Amino acid sequence: MAEMIKVKQDQKSEQKEDYALQRVPKHWRMSWPSITNVAIGVATAMVFMQMGSLMAIQFGSLNALIAEIYATVVAGFLGITIAYFAAKNGLNVNLMSRGAGFGFIGASITSFIYAINFIMYSAIEGSIMALAVYEYVKVVPVWALMVFFGLAVVPLNWYGVKQLDTFQKYSLPVYLVLLGTGIYLTATRNFDNAYQWMTFLPQGQEVGGIGLVTCIGIINGLVGIMALLISDYARFIKPEQFKIGVFAVGFIPQLICFFLSGLLGIWFGVRYMTDNPGVYFVTAMGAWGALFAILTQLRINVTNLYSGSMSLANFFARIFHFTPGRVFWVVATAVIAIVCMLAGALDYIGPLLTFQGVFLFAWASILVTDLIIIKKWLKLGQLHIEHRRGFLPEWNPVGVISIIIASIVGTMLASGTFGPMLAGLAALIAGLLASIISIVIAITTKGKTYLTFRRQHNIDASGHVNMYNENVHSCGNCGGEFINEDMLHCPFSQKDICSQCCAAESECHAVCKKEESSTEITA
């Protein structure tokens, strides 16, 4: 009985932490339909319809459609590539960045800005929910609704991705019924532009040219983040479902959010002549439209909170060696998002998307370049993706210098200083520039900036087989059991410890990277 209770407690702990700072072991992997279901929750956010509507109304339906197809292809390629390595290694994008060009502390740059993006998105989505309800319940002040919706998503994140799967699974049928109702009611109404929704072109615009480039610039603000956040879920794919899982998780959400939702956004936007989905669904369905808006925002906000908490956990583990657990960061992310809501985060969505498009596109480009070109083709640096602090340099110029230069150049271009054409292509230029710079630095340094001075030593014999038939080791600090790839020997404490305890150690001054007598637990 005592053993059964302990197993249940361990499983609850696993659910709460969800391997935010470690590789996902094989026993914690999930079926690809479940993981795809969670990822689709992101893809059904109203912002994707809104972008389709906005581009169609301002620049024409065909320009909007071409931009959506472009986004589907580019995000699909990046998503599948990142999903491939995430599933193969059981690592999210924050952990992968450590060994894919940035170094242990260098990757904190990407994690911090990544976390800010999700916090801002949580605030924006929460504000939309609060304002939608306020239109019908004006008795309750907006600030109170913001606090309520900001905290409402916390319990839905308590037990990690498996809880998210349950919520997304049972909310999806309701979402589809309400979406279908909105489409039907809109299709049966008379609109002036109903039969011109695919050929609509505002006065003064043309198909192609600056209008198309501007549309691509707008949609690039979402391409990078959709490609990167896929890793948070792809890392859970079961090894035996690897191929179908990588394709499904890496591509299907991109197809839904950019092509299908974008197409619906064009269809709705041209009819109602507004880019706000909340307006056209409430106009079509009344109170049910408001309910639909709330449901879609909840489905996206639980994933915003999840990814935001993962990024904050990684950032504070690296910089401040502070590892209170993922649940702590779920609450912290929600509280910070509420403060941003009350401060009027919704008013800053434009600048947010501009910088986000440049930075995240550059980050995704560096990761894909490092994993495919630098590691696979050029055979430079560590050929495997390392995430343990003891086996990584603090800073790796390959990724750090590349993303700083590319982000500065991309932001300058996006500001419009050099004309609308370059402004629309800013994110794409930043991504290409980041890729080229990272290759140049890696070749110039001959891959030496990826390595430390540790020697490898196989001590598998000290491990034991757990109840899942996995070879594991007991951490000398926290006492937890971890797979080989999450353990290392600490010469400072003279113990074999887990990667999380290694990241939390603040007094060792990384002595392990200076001593050639260091040992490693290898698979």
Coordinates of C-alpha atoms in Angstrom, one line a residue:
M1 CA 0.0 0.0 0.0
A2 CA 2.8 2.4 0.9
E3 CA 4.5 1.7 -2.4
M4 CA 1.3 2.4 -4.3
I5 CA 0.8 5.7 -2.5
K6 CA 4.4 6.7 -3.3
V7 CA 4.0 5.8 -7.0
K8 CA 0.8 8.0 -7.1
Q9 CA 2.7 10.9 -5.4
D10 CA 5.6 10.6 -7.9
Q11 CA 3.1 10.6 -10.8
K12 CA 1.5 13.8 -9.4
S13 CA 4.9 15.4 -9.0
E14 CA 5.7 14.5 -12.6
Q15 CA 2.5 16.0 -13.9
K16 CA 3.1 19.3 -12.0
E17 CA 6.7 19.7 -13.1
D18 CA 6.1 18.2 -16.6
Y19 CA 9.9 18.0 -17.1
A20 CA 10.2 21.7 -17.6
L21 CA 14.0 21.6 -17.0
Q22 CA 14.8 18.0 -18.1
R23 CA 14.4 15.6 -20.9
V24 CA 11.1 13.8 -21.1
P25 CA 11.7 10.1 -20.4
K26 CA 10.0 7.5 -22.6
H27 CA 7.4 6.5 -20.0
W28 CA 6.1 10.0 -19.9
R29 CA 5.5 10.2 -23.6
M30 CA 2.0 10.5 -25.1
S31 CA 0.2 9.4 -28.2
W32 CA 0.4 11.8 -31.2
P33 CA -3.4 12.5 -31.4
S34 CA -3.3 13.8 -27.8
I35 CA -0.3 16.0 -28.4
T36 CA -1.8 17.3 -31.7
N37 CA -5.0 18.0 -29.8
V38 CA -3.2 20.3 -27.4
A39 CA -1.3 22.1 -30.2
I40 CA -4.5 22.7 -32.1
G41 CA -5.8 24.6 -29.1
V42 CA -3.2 27.2 -30.0
A43 CA -4.1 27.1 -33.6
T44 CA -7.8 28.0 -32.9
A45 CA -7.0 31.3 -31.4
M46 CA -9.0 34.2 -32.8
V47 CA -5.9 36.2 -33.6
F48 CA -5.3 34.0 -36.7
M49 CA -8.8 34.9 -38.1
Q50 CA -8.1 38.5 -37.2
M51 CA -4.9 38.6 -39.2
G52 CA -6.7 37.2 -42.2
S53 CA -9.5 39.7 -41.9
L54 CA -7.1 42.6 -41.4
M55 CA -5.0 41.8 -44.4
A56 CA -8.0 41.2 -46.7
I57 CA -9.7 44.5 -45.7
Q58 CA -6.6 46.7 -46.0
F59 CA -4.7 45.0 -48.9
G60 CA -7.1 42.7 -50.7
S61 CA -8.2 39.1 -50.4
L62 CA -5.7 37.6 -52.8
N63 CA -2.8 39.3 -51.1
A64 CA -4.0 38.0 -47.8
L65 CA -4.5 34.5 -49.2
I66 CA -0.9 34.4 -50.7
A67 CA 0.5 35.6 -47.4
E68 CA -1.4 32.9 -45.5
I69 CA -0.1 30.2 -47.9
Y70 CA 3.4 31.6 -47.5
A71 CA 3.0 31.4 -43.7
T72 CA 1.7 27.8 -43.9
V73 CA 4.7 26.6 -45.9
V74 CA 7.4 28.4 -43.9
A75 CA 5.9 27.7 -40.4
G76 CA 5.2 24.2 -41.5
F77 CA 8.9 23.6 -42.5
L78 CA 10.2 25.2 -39.3
G79 CA 7.6 23.5 -37.2
I80 CA 8.3 20.0 -38.6
T81 CA 12.1 20.5 -38.2
I82 CA 11.9 21.7 -34.6
A83 CA 9.3 19.0 -33.8
Y84 CA 11.7 16.4 -35.2
F85 CA 14.5 17.3 -32.8
A86 CA 12.2 18.0 -29.9
A87 CA 10.6 14.6 -30.2
K88 CA 13.9 12.8 -30.8
N89 CA 15.6 14.4 -27.7
G90 CA 12.6 15.0 -25.4
L91 CA 13.6 18.7 -25.1
N92 CA 11.7 21.9 -25.4
V93 CA 13.1 24.8 -27.4
N94 CA 14.5 26.5 -24.3
L95 CA 16.6 23.5 -23.4
M96 CA 17.5 22.8 -27.0
S97 CA 18.9 26.3 -27.4
R98 CA 21.5 25.7 -24.7
G99 CA 23.3 23.1 -26.9
A100 CA 22.2 24.5 -30.3
G101 CA 24.4 27.6 -30.4
F102 CA 23.6 29.7 -27.4
G103 CA 25.3 28.1 -24.3
F104 CA 23.8 27.7 -20.8
I105 CA 23.5 31.4 -19.9
G106 CA 23.4 32.6 -23.5
A107 CA 20.1 30.7 -24.0
S108 CA 18.6 32.8 -21.2
I109 CA 18.3 35.7 -23.6
T110 CA 15.9 33.7 -25.8
S111 CA 14.0 32.3 -22.8
F112 CA 13.4 35.7 -21.2
I113 CA 12.1 37.4 -24.4
Y114 CA 10.1 34.2 -25.2
A115 CA 8.5 34.4 -21.7
I116 CA 7.7 38.1 -22.2
N117 CA 5.9 37.2 -25.5
F118 CA 3.7 34.6 -23.8
I119 CA 3.0 36.9 -20.8
M120 CA 1.9 39.7 -23.2
Y121 CA -0.2 37.2 -25.2
S122 CA -1.8 36.0 -21.9
A123 CA -2.6 39.6 -21.1
I124 CA -4.0 40.4 -24.5
E125 CA -6.2 37.2 -24.7
G126 CA -7.4 37.8 -21.1
S127 CA -8.3 41.5 -21.9
I128 CA -10.3 40.3 -24.9
M129 CA -12.3 37.9 -22.7
A130 CA -12.8 40.5 -20.1
L131 CA -14.0 43.1 -22.6
A132 CA -16.3 40.6 -24.3
V133 CA -18.1 39.8 -21.0
Y134 CA -18.2 43.4 -20.0
E135 CA -20.3 44.2 -23.0
Y136 CA -23.1 42.0 -21.5
V137 CA -22.4 42.4 -17.8
K138 CA -21.6 46.0 -17.2
V139 CA -22.3 45.7 -13.5
V140 CA -19.0 44.0 -13.0
P141 CA -16.0 46.4 -13.5
V142 CA -13.5 45.5 -16.3
W143 CA -10.6 45.3 -13.8
A144 CA -12.4 42.6 -11.8
L145 CA -13.1 40.6 -15.0
M146 CA -9.4 40.9 -15.9
V147 CA -8.4 39.5 -12.6
F148 CA -10.9 36.7 -12.8
F149 CA -10.0 35.6 -16.3
G150 CA -6.3 36.0 -15.5
L151 CA -6.6 33.5 -12.6
A152 CA -9.2 31.2 -14.2
V153 CA -6.5 29.5 -16.4
V154 CA -4.2 28.7 -13.5
P155 CA -6.1 25.5 -12.3
L156 CA -6.1 24.3 -15.9
N157 CA -2.3 24.4 -15.9
W158 CA -1.7 22.7 -12.6
Y159 CA -0.9 19.2 -13.9
G160 CA 0.9 20.0 -17.2
V161 CA 0.3 18.9 -20.7
K162 CA -1.9 15.9 -19.8
Q163 CA -4.4 18.2 -18.1
L164 CA -4.2 20.5 -21.1
D165 CA -5.0 17.5 -23.4
T166 CA -8.1 16.8 -21.3
F167 CA -9.3 20.4 -21.4
Q168 CA -8.7 20.8 -25.2
K169 CA -10.3 17.4 -25.9
Y170 CA -13.6 18.2 -24.2
S171 CA -13.8 21.9 -25.3
L172 CA -13.1 21.1 -29.0
P173 CA -16.6 19.8 -29.8
V174 CA -18.2 22.9 -28.2
Y175 CA -15.8 25.1 -30.2
L176 CA -16.7 23.3 -33.5
V177 CA -20.4 23.5 -32.9
L178 CA -20.3 27.3 -32.2
L179 CA -17.9 27.9 -35.1
G180 CA -20.2 26.0 -37.4
T181 CA -23.2 28.0 -36.2
G182 CA -21.4 31.3 -36.8
I183 CA -20.5 30.2 -40.3
Y184 CA -24.0 29.0 -41.1
L185 CA -25.7 32.2 -39.7
T186 CA -23.3 34.4 -41.6
A187 CA -23.7 32.4 -44.9
T188 CA -27.5 32.8 -44.8
R189 CA -27.3 36.6 -44.4
N190 CA -27.1 39.1 -47.2
F191 CA -23.8 41.1 -47.6
D192 CA -22.7 43.5 -50.3
N193 CA -19.4 41.7 -50.8
A194 CA -20.6 38.2 -50.2
Y195 CA -19.7 37.0 -53.7
Q196 CA -16.5 39.0 -54.0
W197 CA -14.8 37.7 -50.8
M198 CA -12.0 36.1 -52.8
T199 CA -11.5 39.0 -55.3
F200 CA -12.1 42.0 -52.9
L201 CA -9.5 44.7 -53.5
P202 CA -9.6 48.1 -51.7
Q203 CA -9.3 51.2 -53.7
G204 CA -5.6 52.1 -54.5
Q205 CA -4.3 48.5 -53.8
E206 CA -3.1 45.9 -56.3
V207 CA -2.4 42.2 -56.2
G208 CA 1.3 41.8 -55.3
G209 CA 3.8 44.6 -54.8
I210 CA 3.9 46.5 -51.5
G211 CA 0.5 45.3 -50.4
L212 CA 1.6 41.6 -50.6
V213 CA 5.0 42.3 -48.9
T214 CA 3.2 44.2 -46.1
C215 CA 0.9 41.2 -45.6
I216 CA 3.9 38.9 -45.3
G217 CA 5.4 41.3 -42.8
I218 CA 2.2 41.2 -40.7
I219 CA 1.9 37.4 -40.7
N220 CA 5.6 36.9 -40.0
G221 CA 4.8 38.2 -36.5
L222 CA 3.1 34.9 -35.8
V223 CA 5.2 32.4 -37.9
G224 CA 8.1 32.4 -35.6
I225 CA 6.2 31.8 -32.4
M226 CA 4.0 29.0 -33.9
A227 CA 7.1 27.2 -35.1
L228 CA 8.9 27.5 -31.8
L229 CA 6.2 26.6 -29.3
I230 CA 5.5 23.3 -31.1
S231 CA 8.6 22.0 -29.2
D232 CA 6.8 22.4 -25.9
Y233 CA 4.4 19.6 -27.1
A234 CA 6.4 17.6 -29.6
R235 CA 8.9 16.5 -26.9
F236 CA 6.1 14.2 -25.5
I237 CA 5.7 12.2 -28.8
K238 CA 6.2 8.5 -28.3
P239 CA 9.3 7.0 -30.0
E240 CA 7.2 4.4 -31.8
Q241 CA 4.9 7.1 -33.2
F242 CA 7.9 9.4 -34.2
K243 CA 7.2 9.9 -37.9
I244 CA 3.5 10.4 -37.9
G245 CA 3.8 12.4 -34.6
V246 CA 6.4 14.8 -35.9
F247 CA 4.3 15.5 -39.1
A248 CA 1.0 15.9 -37.2
V249 CA 2.3 18.1 -34.4
G250 CA 4.7 20.0 -36.6
F251 CA 2.4 20.7 -39.5
I252 CA -1.3 20.3 -38.8
P253 CA -1.5 23.2 -36.3
Q254 CA 0.3 25.5 -38.9
L255 CA -2.2 24.4 -41.6
I256 CA -5.2 25.2 -39.3
C257 CA -4.0 28.5 -37.9
F258 CA -2.6 30.0 -41.0
F259 CA -4.5 28.5 -44.0
L260 CA -7.9 27.4 -42.6
S261 CA -8.3 30.1 -39.9
G262 CA -6.8 32.7 -42.3
L263 CA -9.2 31.7 -45.0
L264 CA -12.1 32.0 -42.6
G265 CA -10.8 35.4 -41.5
I266 CA -10.9 36.6 -45.1
W267 CA -14.4 35.2 -45.6
F268 CA -15.8 36.8 -42.5
G269 CA -13.8 40.0 -42.7
V270 CA -14.9 40.9 -46.2
R271 CA -18.5 40.3 -45.3
Y272 CA -18.7 42.2 -42.1
M273 CA -15.9 44.7 -43.1
T274 CA -14.2 44.4 -39.7
D275 CA -11.1 42.7 -38.6
N276 CA -12.4 41.9 -35.1
P277 CA -13.7 38.3 -34.8
G278 CA -15.4 39.2 -31.6
V279 CA -17.6 41.7 -33.5
Y280 CA -18.6 39.4 -36.3
F281 CA -19.4 36.4 -34.1
V282 CA -21.3 38.4 -31.6
T283 CA -23.2 40.1 -34.5
A284 CA -24.0 36.7 -35.9
M285 CA -24.8 34.8 -32.7
G286 CA -25.4 37.4 -30.0
A287 CA -24.6 36.0 -26.5
W288 CA -23.5 32.7 -28.0
G289 CA -20.9 34.7 -30.0
A290 CA -19.5 36.1 -26.8
L291 CA -19.4 32.6 -25.3
F292 CA -17.5 31.5 -28.4
A293 CA -15.0 34.3 -28.0
I294 CA -14.4 33.4 -24.4
L295 CA -13.9 29.7 -25.2
T296 CA -11.4 30.3 -28.0
Q297 CA -9.4 32.7 -25.7
L298 CA -9.4 30.1 -22.9
R299 CA -8.2 27.4 -25.3
I300 CA -5.2 29.6 -26.3
N301 CA -4.5 31.2 -22.9
V302 CA -4.0 27.9 -21.2
T303 CA -1.2 27.2 -23.7
N304 CA 0.2 30.7 -23.3
L305 CA 0.4 30.2 -19.6
Y306 CA 2.0 26.8 -20.0
S307 CA 4.8 28.0 -22.4
G308 CA 5.3 31.2 -20.4
S309 CA 5.9 29.2 -17.2
M310 CA 8.3 26.9 -19.0
S311 CA 10.4 29.8 -20.3
L312 CA 10.5 31.6 -16.9
A313 CA 11.5 28.4 -15.2
N314 CA 14.4 28.0 -17.6
F315 CA 15.4 31.7 -17.3
F316 CA 15.6 31.8 -13.5
A317 CA 17.3 28.4 -13.3
R318 CA 20.1 29.6 -15.5
I319 CA 20.6 33.2 -14.3
F320 CA 19.6 33.0 -10.6
H321 CA 19.9 29.2 -10.0
F322 CA 16.3 29.5 -8.7
T323 CA 14.2 26.3 -9.2
P324 CA 11.0 26.5 -7.2
G325 CA 9.1 24.2 -9.6
R326 CA 6.9 24.8 -12.7
V327 CA 3.7 25.4 -10.8
F328 CA 5.3 28.4 -9.1
W329 CA 6.0 29.9 -12.5
V330 CA 2.4 29.1 -13.7
V331 CA 1.1 31.4 -10.9
A332 CA 3.8 34.0 -11.4
T333 CA 3.1 34.2 -15.1
A334 CA -0.7 34.6 -14.4
V335 CA -0.1 37.4 -11.9
I336 CA 2.3 39.3 -14.2
A337 CA -0.2 38.9 -17.1
I338 CA -2.9 40.4 -14.9
V339 CA -0.7 43.4 -14.1
C340 CA -0.1 43.8 -17.9
M341 CA -3.8 43.6 -18.5
L342 CA -4.6 46.3 -16.0
A343 CA -1.7 48.4 -17.6
G344 CA -3.4 48.2 -21.0
A345 CA -1.3 45.6 -22.8
L346 CA -3.9 45.4 -25.6
D347 CA -2.8 48.8 -26.8
Y348 CA 0.7 47.5 -27.6
I349 CA -0.1 44.6 -29.8
G350 CA 1.3 46.3 -32.9
P351 CA 4.9 46.9 -31.6
L352 CA 4.8 43.5 -29.9
L353 CA 4.1 41.6 -33.1
T354 CA 6.7 43.7 -35.0
F355 CA 9.6 42.9 -32.6
Q356 CA 8.3 39.3 -31.9
G357 CA 8.3 38.6 -35.7
V358 CA 11.9 39.7 -36.0
F359 CA 13.3 38.1 -32.9
L360 CA 11.5 34.8 -33.0
F361 CA 12.0 34.3 -36.7
A362 CA 15.8 34.8 -36.1
W363 CA 15.8 32.4 -33.2
A364 CA 14.0 29.7 -35.1
S365 CA 16.4 30.2 -38.1
I366 CA 19.4 29.8 -35.8
L367 CA 18.1 26.6 -34.3
V368 CA 17.3 25.0 -37.6
T369 CA 20.6 26.1 -39.1
D370 CA 22.5 24.8 -36.1
L371 CA 20.8 21.5 -35.9
I372 CA 20.9 20.7 -39.6
I373 CA 23.7 22.6 -41.3
I374 CA 26.3 23.1 -38.4
K375 CA 25.8 19.9 -36.6
K376 CA 24.7 17.5 -39.3
W377 CA 26.4 18.7 -42.5
L378 CA 29.5 20.6 -41.2
K379 CA 30.0 18.2 -38.2
L380 CA 31.0 21.1 -35.9
G381 CA 30.6 21.3 -32.1
Q382 CA 28.7 18.6 -30.1
L383 CA 26.8 16.5 -32.6
H384 CA 24.1 15.7 -29.9
I385 CA 21.9 18.3 -28.3
E386 CA 23.3 18.9 -24.8
H387 CA 21.3 20.7 -22.1
R388 CA 23.2 20.0 -18.9
R389 CA 25.0 23.0 -17.4
G390 CA 28.2 21.0 -16.7
F391 CA 28.7 20.1 -20.3
L392 CA 28.0 23.5 -21.8
P393 CA 29.9 26.8 -22.2
E394 CA 28.2 29.7 -20.3
W395 CA 28.0 31.7 -23.6
N396 CA 28.3 30.5 -27.2
P397 CA 28.9 33.3 -29.7
V398 CA 27.4 31.3 -32.6
G399 CA 23.9 31.9 -31.4
V400 CA 24.3 34.9 -29.1
I401 CA 26.1 37.2 -31.6
S402 CA 23.9 36.1 -34.5
I403 CA 20.6 36.8 -32.7
I404 CA 21.7 40.2 -31.4
I405 CA 22.9 41.5 -34.8
A406 CA 19.9 40.0 -36.7
S407 CA 17.4 41.4 -34.1
I408 CA 18.9 44.9 -34.3
V409 CA 19.0 44.9 -38.1
G410 CA 15.5 43.4 -38.4
T411 CA 14.0 45.9 -35.9
M412 CA 15.5 48.8 -37.7
L413 CA 14.1 47.6 -41.0
A414 CA 10.7 46.8 -39.4
S415 CA 10.4 50.4 -38.1
G416 CA 9.9 51.6 -41.7
T417 CA 13.0 53.8 -41.8
F418 CA 14.3 52.1 -45.0
G419 CA 10.9 52.0 -46.7
P420 CA 7.8 49.8 -46.7
M421 CA 9.3 47.0 -48.9
L422 CA 12.2 46.3 -46.4
A423 CA 9.8 46.8 -43.5
G424 CA 7.6 44.0 -44.7
L425 CA 10.5 41.7 -45.3
A426 CA 12.2 42.5 -42.0
A427 CA 11.6 39.2 -40.2
L428 CA 12.6 37.2 -43.2
I429 CA 15.8 39.2 -43.6
A430 CA 16.6 38.8 -39.9
G431 CA 16.1 35.1 -40.2
L432 CA 18.4 34.7 -43.2
L433 CA 21.0 37.1 -41.6
A434 CA 21.0 35.1 -38.4
S435 CA 21.5 31.9 -40.2
I436 CA 24.4 33.2 -42.3
I437 CA 26.2 34.8 -39.3
S438 CA 25.8 31.6 -37.2
I439 CA 27.4 29.5 -39.9
V440 CA 30.3 32.0 -40.4
I441 CA 31.0 32.0 -36.6
A442 CA 30.8 28.2 -36.3
I443 CA 33.3 27.7 -39.2
T444 CA 35.6 30.5 -38.0
T445 CA 35.8 29.0 -34.4
K446 CA 35.8 25.4 -35.8
G447 CA 33.0 24.5 -33.4
K448 CA 35.2 24.9 -30.3
T449 CA 32.8 27.3 -28.6
Y450 CA 30.3 24.4 -28.1
L451 CA 32.7 22.4 -26.0
T452 CA 34.0 22.3 -22.4
F453 CA 37.0 20.6 -20.9
R454 CA 35.1 17.7 -19.3
R455 CA 36.1 14.1 -20.0
Q456 CA 33.5 11.4 -20.5
H457 CA 33.3 8.4 -18.2
N458 CA 30.6 5.8 -18.5
I459 CA 29.3 4.7 -15.0
D460 CA 26.0 3.0 -16.1
A461 CA 26.7 0.2 -13.6
S462 CA 25.7 2.5 -10.8
G463 CA 22.2 2.8 -12.1
H464 CA 19.1 0.6 -11.6
V465 CA 15.9 -0.2 -13.5
N466 CA 12.8 1.5 -12.5
M467 CA 9.2 0.4 -12.7
Y468 CA 9.0 1.6 -16.4
N469 CA 12.1 -0.6 -17.3
E470 CA 14.2 2.5 -17.7
N471 CA 17.8 2.7 -16.5
V472 CA 17.8 5.5 -13.9
H473 CA 20.1 7.0 -11.3
S474 CA 19.4 8.5 -7.9
C475 CA 20.4 12.2 -7.6
G476 CA 22.8 12.7 -4.7
N477 CA 21.1 16.1 -3.9
C478 CA 17.3 15.8 -4.3
G479 CA 17.1 12.0 -4.1
G480 CA 14.9 11.8 -7.3
E481 CA 15.3 9.2 -10.0
F482 CA 16.4 10.4 -13.4
I483 CA 17.4 8.9 -16.7
N484 CA 21.1 8.7 -17.8
E485 CA 20.9 11.8 -20.0
D486 CA 19.7 14.0 -17.1
M487 CA 22.5 13.1 -14.7
L488 CA 26.2 14.2 -14.3
H489 CA 29.0 14.0 -11.8
C490 CA 29.6 17.1 -9.7
P491 CA 33.2 17.5 -8.6
F492 CA 32.2 20.3 -6.3
S493 CA 29.8 18.2 -4.2
Q494 CA 31.5 14.9 -5.2
K495 CA 28.1 13.5 -6.0
D496 CA 26.2 12.3 -9.0
I497 CA 23.4 14.8 -9.4
C498 CA 20.5 15.6 -11.8
S499 CA 20.7 18.4 -14.3
Q500 CA 18.1 20.5 -12.4
C501 CA 20.2 20.4 -9.2
C502 CA 23.3 21.2 -11.3
A503 CA 21.5 24.3 -12.7
A504 CA 20.4 25.4 -9.2
E505 CA 23.9 25.2 -7.7
S506 CA 25.1 28.8 -7.1
E507 CA 28.3 28.3 -5.2
C508 CA 30.3 26.0 -7.5
H509 CA 31.5 28.7 -9.9
A510 CA 31.3 26.0 -12.7
V511 CA 34.4 24.2 -11.4
C512 CA 33.4 21.1 -13.3
K513 CA 34.2 22.9 -16.6
K514 CA 37.8 23.6 -15.4
E515 CA 38.7 20.2 -14.0
E516 CA 39.7 17.6 -16.5
S517 CA 39.0 14.9 -14.0
S518 CA 35.3 15.5 -14.3
T519 CA 33.1 12.5 -15.2
E520 CA 29.9 12.1 -17.1
I521 CA 27.0 9.6 -17.0
T522 CA 26.3 8.6 -20.6
A523 CA 23.6 6.6 -22.1

